[in-house]
PDB file of C-alpha atoms and ligand atoms in Angstrom:
ATOM      1  CA  MET T  16     142.824 159.247 167.911  1.00  0.00           C
ATOM      2  CA  ARG T  17     140.159 157.524 170.000  1.00  0.00           C
ATOM      3  CA  GLY T  18     137.272 159.527 168.486  1.00  0.00           C
ATOM      4  CA  ARG T  19     138.429 158.731 165.018  1.00  0.00           C
ATOM      5  CA  LYS T  20     138.683 155.080 165.890  1.00  0.00           C
ATOM      6  CA  LYS T  21     135.148 155.159 167.244  1.00  0.00           C
ATOM      7  CA  SER T  22     133.747 156.797 164.138  1.00  0.00           C
ATOM      8  CA  SER T  23     135.519 154.253 161.864  1.00  0.00           C
ATOM      9  CA  HIS T  24     133.825 151.516 163.946  1.00  0.00           C
ATOM     10  CA  THR T  25     130.445 153.092 163.203  1.00  0.00           C
ATOM     11  CA  TRP T  26     131.179 152.915 159.454  1.00  0.00           C
ATOM     12  CA  VAL T  27     132.051 149.247 159.753  1.00  0.00           C
ATOM     13  CA  TYR T  28     128.637 148.612 161.417  1.00  0.00           C
ATOM     14  CA  VAL T  29     126.827 150.608 158.753  1.00  0.00           C
ATOM     15  CA  ILE T  30     128.561 148.803 155.881  1.00  0.00           C
ATOM     16  CA  TRP T  31     128.021 145.304 157.354  1.00  0.00           C
ATOM     17  CA  GLY T  32     124.439 146.249 158.165  1.00  0.00           C
ATOM     18  CA  LEU T  33     123.855 147.238 154.551  1.00  0.00           C
ATOM     19  CA  ASN T  34     125.527 144.060 153.329  1.00  0.00           C
ATOM     20  CA  GLY T  35     123.294 142.012 155.609  1.00  0.00           C
ATOM     21  CA  SER T  36     120.080 143.676 154.471  1.00  0.00           C
ATOM     22  CA  ILE T  37     121.006 143.297 150.765  1.00  0.00           C
ATOM     23  CA  LEU T  38     121.694 139.588 151.323  1.00  0.00           C
ATOM     24  CA  LEU T  39     118.346 139.299 153.101  1.00  0.00           C
ATOM     25  CA  ILE T  40     116.516 140.975 150.203  1.00  0.00           C
ATOM     26  CA  VAL T  41     118.235 138.709 147.666  1.00  0.00           C
ATOM     27  CA  LEU T  42     117.237 135.643 149.702  1.00  0.00           C
ATOM     28  CA  ILE T  43     113.608 136.786 149.962  1.00  0.00           C
ATOM     29  CA  VAL T  44     113.430 137.445 146.214  1.00  0.00           C
ATOM     30  CA  ALA T  45     114.964 134.021 145.478  1.00  0.00           C
ATOM     31  CA  VAL T  46     112.471 132.238 147.730  1.00  0.00           C
ATOM     32  CA  LEU T  47     109.512 134.129 146.205  1.00  0.00           C
ATOM     33  CA  TYR T  48     110.758 133.330 142.688  1.00  0.00           C
ATOM     34  CA  THR T  49     111.106 129.564 143.274  1.00  0.00           C
ATOM     35  CA  THR T  50     107.658 129.360 144.892  1.00  0.00           C
ATOM     36  CA  SER T  51     106.098 131.164 141.923  1.00  0.00           C
ATOM     37  CA  LEU T  52     107.867 128.723 139.542  1.00  0.00           C
ATOM     38  CA  ARG T  53     106.447 125.784 141.451  1.00  0.00           C
ATOM     39  CA  ALA T  54     103.040 127.337 141.376  1.00  0.00           C
ATOM     40  CA  SER T  55     103.151 127.819 137.631  1.00  0.00           C
ATOM     41  CA  ALA T  56     104.368 124.235 137.162  1.00  0.00           C
ATOM     42  CA  ALA T  57     101.369 123.118 139.164  1.00  0.00           C
ATOM     43  CA  ASP T  58      99.236 125.323 136.908  1.00  0.00           C
ATOM     44  CA  ASP T  59     100.680 123.527 133.893  1.00  0.00           C
ATOM     45  CA  LEU T  60      99.815 120.173 135.399  1.00  0.00           C
ATOM     46  CA  LEU T  61      96.324 121.421 136.115  1.00  0.00           C
ATOM     47  CA  ALA T  62      96.046 122.719 132.585  1.00  0.00           C
ATOM     48  CA  THR T  63      96.981 119.368 131.099  1.00  0.00           C
ATOM     49  CA  ALA T  64      94.786 117.466 133.506  1.00  0.00           C
ATOM     50  CA  ALA T  65      91.762 119.682 133.095  1.00  0.00           C
ATOM     51  CA  PRO T  66      91.360 121.447 129.801  1.00  0.00           C
ATOM     52  CA  GLN T  67      89.102 124.098 131.303  1.00  0.00           C
ATOM     53  CA  ALA T  68      92.011 125.429 133.430  1.00  0.00           C
ATOM     54  CA  THR T  69      92.685 128.944 132.277  1.00  0.00           C
ATOM     55  CA  ARG T  70      95.799 128.995 130.185  1.00  0.00           C
ATOM     56  CA  GLU T  71      95.338 130.792 126.964  1.00  0.00           C
ATOM     57  CA  ILE T  72      97.424 129.845 123.982  1.00  0.00           C
ATOM     58  CA  PRO T  73      98.875 133.015 122.532  1.00  0.00           C
ATOM     59  CA  PRO T  74      97.630 133.735 119.062  1.00  0.00           C
ATOM     60  CA  THR T  75     100.063 132.649 116.341  1.00  0.00           C
ATOM     61  CA  SER T  76     100.156 133.959 112.861  1.00  0.00           C
ATOM     62  CA  TYR T  77     102.080 132.621 109.911  1.00  0.00           C
ATOM     63  CA  PHE T  78     103.219 134.687 107.026  1.00  0.00           C
ATOM     64  CA  LEU T  79     103.163 132.457 103.965  1.00  0.00           C
ATOM     65  CA  PRO T  80     104.100 133.792 100.562  1.00  0.00           C
ATOM     66  CA  THR T  81     101.298 133.931  98.063  1.00  0.00           C
ATOM     67  CA  LEU T  82     102.054 131.639  95.132  1.00  0.00           C
ATOM     68  CA  THR T  83     101.264 133.078  91.765  1.00  0.00           C
ATOM     69  CA  PRO T  84     100.714 130.264  89.265  1.00  0.00           C
ATOM     70  CA  ASN T  85     103.038 130.400  86.282  1.00  0.00           C
ATOM     71  CA  PRO T  86     100.739 131.090  83.301  1.00  0.00           C
ATOM     72  CA  LEU T  87     103.139 129.248  80.964  1.00  0.00           C
ATOM     73  CA  TYR T  88     103.127 126.026  83.014  1.00  0.00           C
ATOM     74  CA  THR T  89     100.970 123.138  81.856  1.00  0.00           C
ATOM     75  CA  PRO T  90     100.888 120.225  84.294  1.00  0.00           C
ATOM     76  CA  PRO T  91     101.894 116.988  82.543  1.00  0.00           C
ATOM     77  CA  VAL T  92      99.027 114.604  81.950  1.00  0.00           C
ATOM     78  CA  PHE T  93      99.768 110.915  81.470  1.00  0.00           C
ATOM     79  CA  GLU T  94      97.320 108.445  80.100  1.00  0.00           C
ATOM     80  CA  THR T  95      96.658 106.065  82.976  1.00  0.00           C
ATOM     81  CA  SER T  96      98.134 102.616  82.791  1.00  0.00           C
ATOM     82  CA  THR T  97      95.785  99.837  83.863  1.00  0.00           C
ATOM     83  CA  PRO T  98      94.026 101.657  86.708  1.00  0.00           C
ATOM     84  CA  PHE T  99      93.931  99.796  89.966  1.00  0.00           C
ATOM     85  CA  ALA T 100      92.833 100.723  93.468  1.00  0.00           C
ATOM     86  CA  LEU T 101      91.261  98.731  96.267  1.00  0.00           C
ATOM     87  CA  ALA T 102      87.912 100.174  97.368  1.00  0.00           C
ATOM     88  CA  ASP T 103      89.025  99.625 100.934  1.00  0.00           C
ATOM     89  CA  GLY T 104      92.259  98.040 101.988  1.00  0.00           C
ATOM     90  CA  PRO T 105      95.929  98.848 102.084  1.00  0.00           C
ATOM     91  CA  ARG T 106      97.260 101.753 100.029  1.00  0.00           C
ATOM     92  CA  PRO T 107     100.367 101.092  97.981  1.00  0.00           C
ATOM     93  CA  THR T 108     103.747 102.615  98.787  1.00  0.00           C
ATOM     94  CA  VAL T 109     105.607 104.322  95.952  1.00  0.00           C
ATOM     95  CA  ILE T 110     109.134 102.899  95.608  1.00  0.00           C
ATOM     96  CA  GLY T 111     110.203 104.905  92.586  1.00  0.00           C
ATOM     97  CA  PHE T 112     109.167 106.379  89.268  1.00  0.00           C
ATOM     98  CA  SER T 113     109.400 105.363  85.643  1.00  0.00           C
ATOM     99  CA  LEU T 114     111.130 107.554  83.037  1.00  0.00           C
ATOM    100  CA  ALA T 115     107.772 109.227  82.315  1.00  0.00           C
ATOM    101  CA  ALA T 116     107.308 109.773  86.076  1.00  0.00           C
ATOM    102  CA  ARG T 117     104.653 107.117  86.545  1.00  0.00           C
ATOM    103  CA  PRO T 118     104.782 105.740  90.098  1.00  0.00           C
ATOM    104  CA  ILE T 119     106.057 102.205  90.682  1.00  0.00           C
ATOM    105  CA  ASP T 120     104.246 100.994  93.746  1.00  0.00           C
ATOM    106  CA  VAL T 121     104.271  98.092  96.130  1.00  0.00           C
ATOM    107  CA  TYR T 122     101.392  96.552  98.085  1.00  0.00           C
ATOM    108  CA  THR T 123     102.250  95.153 101.513  1.00  0.00           C
ATOM    109  CA  LEU T 124     100.022  92.250 102.555  1.00  0.00           C
ATOM    110  CA  GLY T 125     100.295  90.460 105.884  1.00  0.00           C
ATOM    111  CA  ALA T 126     102.605  91.445 108.716  1.00  0.00           C
ATOM    112  CA  GLY T 127     104.860  88.481 109.474  1.00  0.00           C
ATOM    113  CA  GLU T 128     108.632  88.534 109.802  1.00  0.00           C
ATOM    114  CA  LYS T 129     109.365  86.434 106.681  1.00  0.00           C
ATOM    115  CA  GLU T 130     109.302  88.566 103.553  1.00  0.00           C
ATOM    116  CA  TYR T 131     108.275  87.365 100.064  1.00  0.00           C
ATOM    117  CA  LEU T 132     108.132  89.389  96.862  1.00  0.00           C
ATOM    118  CA  ILE T 133     106.124  89.162  93.631  1.00  0.00           C
ATOM    119  CA  VAL T 134     107.062  91.419  90.707  1.00  0.00           C
ATOM    120  CA  SER T 135     104.752  91.738  87.714  1.00  0.00           C
ATOM    121  CA  GLY T 136     104.843  93.678  84.466  1.00  0.00           C
ATOM    122  CA  ILE T 137     108.628  93.862  84.002  1.00  0.00           C
ATOM    123  CA  HIS T 138     107.937  93.413  80.265  1.00  0.00           C
ATOM    124  CA  GLY T 139     105.198  96.034  80.262  1.00  0.00           C
ATOM    125  CA  GLY T 140     102.284  95.907  77.860  1.00  0.00           C
ATOM    126  CA  TYR T 141     103.710  92.901  75.980  1.00  0.00           C
ATOM    127  CA  GLU T 142     102.991  90.894  79.127  1.00  0.00           C
ATOM    128  CA  TRP T 143     100.152  93.050  80.497  1.00  0.00           C
ATOM    129  CA  ASN T 144      98.284  89.960  81.756  1.00  0.00           C
ATOM    130  CA  THR T 145     100.924  89.589  84.517  1.00  0.00           C
ATOM    131  CA  VAL T 146      99.805  93.024  85.816  1.00  0.00           C
ATOM    132  CA  ALA T 147      96.175  91.883  85.597  1.00  0.00           C
ATOM    133  CA  LEU T 148      97.120  88.761  87.595  1.00  0.00           C
ATOM    134  CA  ALA T 149      98.839  90.887  90.266  1.00  0.00           C
ATOM    135  CA  ASN T 150      95.690  93.024  90.551  1.00  0.00           C
ATOM    136  CA  GLU T 151      93.562  89.891  90.977  1.00  0.00           C
ATOM    137  CA  LEU T 152      95.906  88.489  93.623  1.00  0.00           C
ATOM    138  CA  ILE T 153      95.944  91.764  95.603  1.00  0.00           C
ATOM    139  CA  THR T 154      92.138  91.949  95.474  1.00  0.00           C
ATOM    140  CA  TYR T 155      91.784  88.293  96.499  1.00  0.00           C
ATOM    141  CA  ILE T 156      94.228  88.566  99.414  1.00  0.00           C
ATOM    142  CA  ASN T 157      92.562  91.763 100.616  1.00  0.00           C
ATOM    143  CA  GLU T 158      89.255  89.883 100.791  1.00  0.00           C
ATOM    144  CA  ASN T 159      90.862  86.681 102.147  1.00  0.00           C
ATOM    145  CA  PRO T 160      93.642  87.781 104.513  1.00  0.00           C
ATOM    146  CA  GLY T 161      94.016  84.138 105.621  1.00  0.00           C
ATOM    147  CA  ALA T 162      95.773  83.516 102.298  1.00  0.00           C
ATOM    148  CA  ILE T 163      98.905  84.961 103.911  1.00  0.00           C
ATOM    149  CA  PRO T 164     100.452  82.786 106.674  1.00  0.00           C
ATOM    150  CA  THR T 165     100.741  84.692 109.960  1.00  0.00           C
ATOM    151  CA  ASP T 166     104.549  84.658 109.885  1.00  0.00           C
ATOM    152  CA  VAL T 167     104.700  86.089 106.345  1.00  0.00           C
ATOM    153  CA  THR T 168     104.668  89.520 104.723  1.00  0.00           C
ATOM    154  CA  LEU T 169     104.031  89.493 100.980  1.00  0.00           C
ATOM    155  CA  TYR T 170     105.027  92.447  98.812  1.00  0.00           C
ATOM    156  CA  ILE T 171     103.525  92.804  95.339  1.00  0.00           C
ATOM    157  CA  ILE T 172     105.064  95.231  92.861  1.00  0.00           C
ATOM    158  CA  ARG T 173     102.171  95.020  90.426  1.00  0.00           C
ATOM    159  CA  ASN T 174     103.586  96.998  87.512  1.00  0.00           C
ATOM    160  CA  MET T 175     107.344  97.423  87.238  1.00  0.00           C
ATOM    161  CA  ASN T 176     107.256  98.916  83.721  1.00  0.00           C
ATOM    162  CA  PRO T 177     104.247 101.246  83.702  1.00  0.00           C
ATOM    163  CA  ASP T 178     105.449 103.224  80.654  1.00  0.00           C
ATOM    164  CA  GLY T 179     105.680 100.084  78.533  1.00  0.00           C
ATOM    165  CA  GLU T 180     102.299  98.945  79.815  1.00  0.00           C
ATOM    166  CA  ALA T 181     100.726 102.304  78.921  1.00  0.00           C
ATOM    167  CA  ARG T 182     102.379 102.364  75.459  1.00  0.00           C
ATOM    168  CA  ALA T 183     100.816  99.255  73.954  1.00  0.00           C
ATOM    169  CA  HIS T 184      99.501  95.834  74.927  1.00  0.00           C
ATOM    170  CA  ASP T 185     101.696  94.131  72.296  1.00  0.00           C
ATOM    171  CA  VAL T 186     105.353  93.787  71.285  1.00  0.00           C
ATOM    172  CA  ASP T 187     105.770  97.599  71.288  1.00  0.00           C
ATOM    173  CA  GLY T 188     104.981  97.668  75.013  1.00  0.00           C
ATOM    174  CA  ARG T 189     107.868  95.441  76.128  1.00  0.00           C
ATOM    175  CA  VAL T 190     110.691  97.907  76.770  1.00  0.00           C
ATOM    176  CA  ASN T 191     110.809 101.039  78.898  1.00  0.00           C
ATOM    177  CA  ASN T 192     110.879 104.563  77.439  1.00  0.00           C
ATOM    178  CA  ASN T 193     114.632 104.280  76.745  1.00  0.00           C
ATOM    179  CA  GLY T 194     114.075 101.158  74.661  1.00  0.00           C
ATOM    180  CA  VAL T 195     115.686  99.052  77.388  1.00  0.00           C
ATOM    181  CA  ASP T 196     114.528  95.529  78.198  1.00  0.00           C
ATOM    182  CA  LEU T 197     114.290  95.822  82.001  1.00  0.00           C
ATOM    183  CA  ASN T 198     114.784  92.083  82.508  1.00  0.00           C
ATOM    184  CA  ARG T 199     118.228  92.456  80.844  1.00  0.00           C
ATOM    185  CA  ASN T 200     119.165  95.602  82.771  1.00  0.00           C
ATOM    186  CA  PHE T 201     119.923  94.239  86.265  1.00  0.00           C
ATOM    187  CA  PRO T 202     123.635  94.429  87.156  1.00  0.00           C
ATOM    188  CA  SER T 203     124.013  90.680  87.611  1.00  0.00           C
ATOM    189  CA  GLU T 204     127.420  89.108  87.016  1.00  0.00           C
ATOM    190  CA  ASN T 205     126.535  88.273  83.415  1.00  0.00           C
ATOM    191  CA  TRP T 206     125.024  91.661  82.465  1.00  0.00           C
ATOM    192  CA  THR T 207     125.797  92.752  78.937  1.00  0.00           C
ATOM    193  CA  GLU T 208     124.516  95.564  76.747  1.00  0.00           C
ATOM    194  CA  GLU T 209     124.099  93.534  73.556  1.00  0.00           C
ATOM    195  CA  ARG T 210     123.493  89.832  73.254  1.00  0.00           C
ATOM    196  CA  ASP T 211     123.689  87.116  70.727  1.00  0.00           C
ATOM    197  CA  ARG T 212     120.053  87.183  69.647  1.00  0.00           C
ATOM    198  CA  ASP T 213     119.870  83.621  68.381  1.00  0.00           C
ATOM    199  CA  GLY T 214     116.760  82.004  69.794  1.00  0.00           C
ATOM    200  CA  PHE T 215     115.899  85.188  71.536  1.00  0.00           C
ATOM    201  CA  TRP T 216     113.263  87.914  71.299  1.00  0.00           C
ATOM    202  CA  ILE T 217     113.687  89.519  67.877  1.00  0.00           C
ATOM    203  CA  TYR T 218     110.439  91.417  67.268  1.00  0.00           C
ATOM    204  CA  ARG T 219     111.920  94.822  68.086  1.00  0.00           C
ATOM    205  CA  PRO T 220     115.421  96.146  68.758  1.00  0.00           C
ATOM    206  CA  THR T 221     116.122  96.155  72.493  1.00  0.00           C
ATOM    207  CA  THR T 222     119.154  96.647  74.690  1.00  0.00           C
ATOM    208  CA  GLY T 223     120.282  95.745  78.197  1.00  0.00           C
ATOM    209  CA  GLY T 224     120.862  99.452  78.923  1.00  0.00           C
ATOM    210  CA  ALA T 225     123.975 101.650  78.978  1.00  0.00           C
ATOM    211  CA  TYR T 226     125.147  99.780  82.081  1.00  0.00           C
ATOM    212  CA  GLY T 227     123.670  97.325  84.572  1.00  0.00           C
ATOM    213  CA  GLY T 228     121.050  99.158  86.617  1.00  0.00           C
ATOM    214  CA  SER T 229     120.970 102.171  84.268  1.00  0.00           C
ATOM    215  CA  GLU T 230     117.169 102.497  84.290  1.00  0.00           C
ATOM    216  CA  PRO T 231     115.100 104.150  87.048  1.00  0.00           C
ATOM    217  CA  GLU T 232     112.586 101.277  87.032  1.00  0.00           C
ATOM    218  CA  THR T 233     115.420  98.770  87.623  1.00  0.00           C
ATOM    219  CA  ARG T 234     116.954 100.883  90.377  1.00  0.00           C
ATOM    220  CA  SER T 235     113.594 101.248  92.160  1.00  0.00           C
ATOM    221  CA  VAL T 236     113.263  97.468  92.444  1.00  0.00           C
ATOM    222  CA  MET T 237     116.961  97.018  93.350  1.00  0.00           C
ATOM    223  CA  GLY T 238     116.554  99.575  96.137  1.00  0.00           C
ATOM    224  CA  PHE T 239     113.472  97.808  97.444  1.00  0.00           C
ATOM    225  CA  ILE T 240     115.149  94.393  97.464  1.00  0.00           C
ATOM    226  CA  THR T 241     118.368  95.576  99.120  1.00  0.00           C
ATOM    227  CA  ASN T 242     116.325  97.253 101.856  1.00  0.00           C
ATOM    228  CA  HIS T 243     114.504  94.013 102.719  1.00  0.00           C
ATOM    229  CA  ARG T 244     115.418  90.434 103.518  1.00  0.00           C
ATOM    230  CA  ILE T 245     113.495  88.604 100.825  1.00  0.00           C
ATOM    231  CA  GLU T 246     113.112  84.835 101.303  1.00  0.00           C
ATOM    232  CA  ALA T 247     111.802  84.149  97.817  1.00  0.00           C
ATOM    233  CA  LEU T 248     110.814  86.050  94.677  1.00  0.00           C
ATOM    234  CA  ILE T 249     108.542  85.380  91.695  1.00  0.00           C
ATOM    235  CA  SER T 250     108.999  87.593  88.650  1.00  0.00           C
ATOM    236  CA  TYR T 251     105.919  87.045  86.451  1.00  0.00           C
ATOM    237  CA  HIS T 252     106.143  86.852  82.656  1.00  0.00           C
ATOM    238  CA  SER T 253     104.204  85.525  79.686  1.00  0.00           C
ATOM    239  CA  ALA T 254     104.163  83.323  77.860  1.00  0.00           C
ATOM    240  CA  ALA T 255     104.410  79.572  77.807  1.00  0.00           C
ATOM    241  CA  LEU T 256     108.105  78.812  78.342  1.00  0.00           C
ATOM    242  CA  GLY T 257     107.752  77.680  81.960  1.00  0.00           C
ATOM    243  CA  VAL T 258     109.547  78.425  85.217  1.00  0.00           C
ATOM    244  CA  PHE T 259     113.177  79.622  85.123  1.00  0.00           C
ATOM    245  CA  PRO T 260     115.304  79.374  88.299  1.00  0.00           C
ATOM    246  CA  GLY T 261     117.604  82.266  89.217  1.00  0.00           C
ATOM    247  CA  GLY T 262     121.397  81.998  89.228  1.00  0.00           C
ATOM    248  CA  VAL T 263     124.091  81.364  86.622  1.00  0.00           C
ATOM    249  CA  PRO T 264     124.197  78.386  86.699  1.00  0.00           C
ATOM    250  CA  TRP T 265     120.767  77.868  88.328  1.00  0.00           C
ATOM    251  CA  GLU T 266     121.023  77.865  92.115  1.00  0.00           C
ATOM    252  CA  GLU T 267     119.739  74.895  94.088  1.00  0.00           C
ATOM    253  CA  PRO T 268     117.050  76.685  96.204  1.00  0.00           C
ATOM    254  CA  SER T 269     115.744  78.452  93.082  1.00  0.00           C
ATOM    255  CA  LYS T 270     115.568  75.131  91.248  1.00  0.00           C
ATOM    256  CA  GLN T 271     113.544  73.665  94.134  1.00  0.00           C
ATOM    257  CA  LEU T 272     111.187  76.663  94.087  1.00  0.00           C
ATOM    258  CA  ALA T 273     110.763  76.395  90.287  1.00  0.00           C
ATOM    259  CA  GLN T 274     110.000  72.700  90.591  1.00  0.00           C
ATOM    260  CA  ALA T 275     107.413  73.258  93.349  1.00  0.00           C
ATOM    261  CA  LEU T 276     105.721  76.072  91.416  1.00  0.00           C
ATOM    262  CA  SER T 277     105.694  73.990  88.245  1.00  0.00           C
ATOM    263  CA  LYS T 278     103.964  71.194  90.125  1.00  0.00           C
ATOM    264  CA  ALA T 279     101.297  73.608  91.444  1.00  0.00           C
ATOM    265  CA  THR T 280     100.620  75.326  88.104  1.00  0.00           C
ATOM    266  CA  GLY T 281     101.452  72.842  85.383  1.00  0.00           C
ATOM    267  CA  TYR T 282     103.870  75.332  83.810  1.00  0.00           C
ATOM    268  CA  PRO T 283     106.877  73.529  82.323  1.00  0.00           C
ATOM    269  CA  TYR T 284     109.925  72.721  84.419  1.00  0.00           C
ATOM    270  CA  PRO T 285     112.640  72.469  83.275  1.00  0.00           C
ATOM    271  CA  PRO T 286     111.605  75.458  81.126  1.00  0.00           C
ATOM    272  CA  ILE T 287     111.533  75.218  77.351  1.00  0.00           C
ATOM    273  CA  ASP T 288     115.013  75.911  75.988  1.00  0.00           C
ATOM    274  CA  THR T 289     114.906  78.300  73.042  1.00  0.00           C
ATOM    275  CA  GLY T 290     118.698  78.563  72.932  1.00  0.00           C
ATOM    276  CA  CYS T 291     118.524  82.079  74.299  1.00  0.00           C
ATOM    277  CA  GLU T 292     121.103  83.124  76.851  1.00  0.00           C
ATOM    278  CA  TYR T 293     119.402  85.365  79.409  1.00  0.00           C
ATOM    279  CA  THR T 294     121.555  88.135  80.875  1.00  0.00           C
ATOM    280  CA  GLY T 295     120.961  90.817  83.481  1.00  0.00           C
ATOM    281  CA  THR T 296     117.698  89.305  84.724  1.00  0.00           C
ATOM    282  CA  LEU T 297     115.944  90.293  87.925  1.00  0.00           C
ATOM    283  CA  ALA T 298     115.971  86.686  89.202  1.00  0.00           C
ATOM    284  CA  ASP T 299     119.737  86.257  88.644  1.00  0.00           C
ATOM    285  CA  TRP T 300     120.583  89.594  90.235  1.00  0.00           C
ATOM    286  CA  ALA T 301     118.252  88.819  93.166  1.00  0.00           C
ATOM    287  CA  VAL T 302     119.918  85.512  94.111  1.00  0.00           C
ATOM    288  CA  GLU T 303     123.341  87.130  93.725  1.00  0.00           C
ATOM    289  CA  ASN T 304     122.209  89.814  96.193  1.00  0.00           C
ATOM    290  CA  GLY T 305     120.783  87.959  99.145  1.00  0.00           C
ATOM    291  CA  VAL T 306     117.346  86.757  97.997  1.00  0.00           C
ATOM    292  CA  GLY T 307     116.963  83.129  99.113  1.00  0.00           C
ATOM    293  CA  ALA T 308     115.369  81.819  95.911  1.00  0.00           C
ATOM    294  CA  ALA T 309     114.036  83.479  92.761  1.00  0.00           C
ATOM    295  CA  VAL T 310     112.253  82.432  89.580  1.00  0.00           C
ATOM    296  CA  ASP T 311     110.956  83.883  86.328  1.00  0.00           C
ATOM    297  CA  MET T 312     107.529  82.311  85.884  1.00  0.00           C
ATOM    298  CA  GLU T 313     105.626  82.514  82.585  1.00  0.00           C
ATOM    299  CA  LEU T 314     101.827  82.463  82.292  1.00  0.00           C
ATOM    300  CA  ARG T 315     100.334  80.195  79.641  1.00  0.00           C
ATOM    301  CA  ASN T 316      99.616  82.903  77.035  1.00  0.00           C
ATOM    302  CA  HIS T 317      99.550  86.704  76.593  1.00  0.00           C
ATOM    303  CA  ARG T 318      95.827  86.940  77.418  1.00  0.00           C
ATOM    304  CA  ASP T 319      94.737  84.962  80.504  1.00  0.00           C
ATOM    305  CA  THR T 320      95.791  85.426  84.118  1.00  0.00           C
ATOM    306  CA  ASP T 321      95.586  81.674  84.995  1.00  0.00           C
ATOM    307  CA  PHE T 322      94.214  82.834  88.338  1.00  0.00           C
ATOM    308  CA  GLU T 323      93.301  79.419  89.803  1.00  0.00           C
ATOM    309  CA  GLU T 324      96.734  77.962  89.013  1.00  0.00           C
ATOM    310  CA  ASN T 325      98.493  80.978  90.466  1.00  0.00           C
ATOM    311  CA  LEU T 326      96.414  80.882  93.625  1.00  0.00           C
ATOM    312  CA  LYS T 327      97.779  77.358  94.167  1.00  0.00           C
ATOM    313  CA  ALA T 328     101.235  78.668  93.303  1.00  0.00           C
ATOM    314  CA  LEU T 329     100.834  81.432  95.888  1.00  0.00           C
ATOM    315  CA  LYS T 330     100.220  78.908  98.661  1.00  0.00           C
ATOM    316  CA  VAL T 331     103.298  76.876  97.678  1.00  0.00           C
ATOM    317  CA  PHE T 332     105.349  80.056  97.324  1.00  0.00           C
ATOM    318  CA  LEU T 333     104.481  81.546 100.725  1.00  0.00           C
ATOM    319  CA  ASN T 334     105.286  78.267 102.487  1.00  0.00           C
ATOM    320  CA  PHE T 335     108.566  77.781 100.624  1.00  0.00           C
ATOM    321  CA  GLN T 336     111.699  77.764 102.812  1.00  0.00           C
ATOM    322  CA  PRO T 337     114.831  78.414 100.760  1.00  0.00           C
TER     323      PRO T 337
HETATM  324 ZN1   ZN Y 412     108.872  88.566  79.932  1.00  0.00          ZN
END
């Protein structure tokens, strides 16, 4: 009995001894591991601090599929609408595309917190001189950045209807490629597909679109406006009828803006009444959707840009508080 007890004691020592040494080994390994981690972290620091530290980047290879051009595919080629690019200066941002996939772009000038917007070319080639005016204004401002007050950002969408502008610089160039008059296509409260055409534009059949905002050009501009807080907006047209305030009936801030712009340019205000009822216009939709004040402003004819007058107008516009 005693001997057996003694030998069982020996086993207990052996087992606990083993346990102890295993624990010891585990501890040693753990300590070694953490020190090596710290060392490699220090290496990393060294590597970032001194580029010559030896840490090789493992070679990486990418397996990209080889593209075989489709022999039947012909890339579409569009005749360029009035080409425009600043030799050096801001690049435009594309806000959308016309039906024929021409880009509709916006120039951002200045960097202040108050945002103003000029839209040209809504009536395409029929009013191509508004696009020419926008180009002149962008070029001028790029060379004279002081023209923008420090608290102002001015956006210029220089050509809202590039397909119409590319089609023809006459009555045929007014509508977009769906035959829609874009300044009748905005989903303002008074939008309508067909209008009483008395006193209105009768040179070609046009429509306000299948529904308000049906056209991609219209939606591009709507998207831009709803994503910004626009203090005031000028939508440029030609020709001769004057300055039309936004709103049905005309809203007070838009009337004040129209009056101030008329004073600076000599364009008629109140505008000449042809008896036409305007529906679905950009200016009306804009004031119904958060823009402080908006006007349709018509150049004197279909040929000149009236640059000097519109430079004065720009100053009045960018200092206007709706
Ligand atoms: Zn027009």
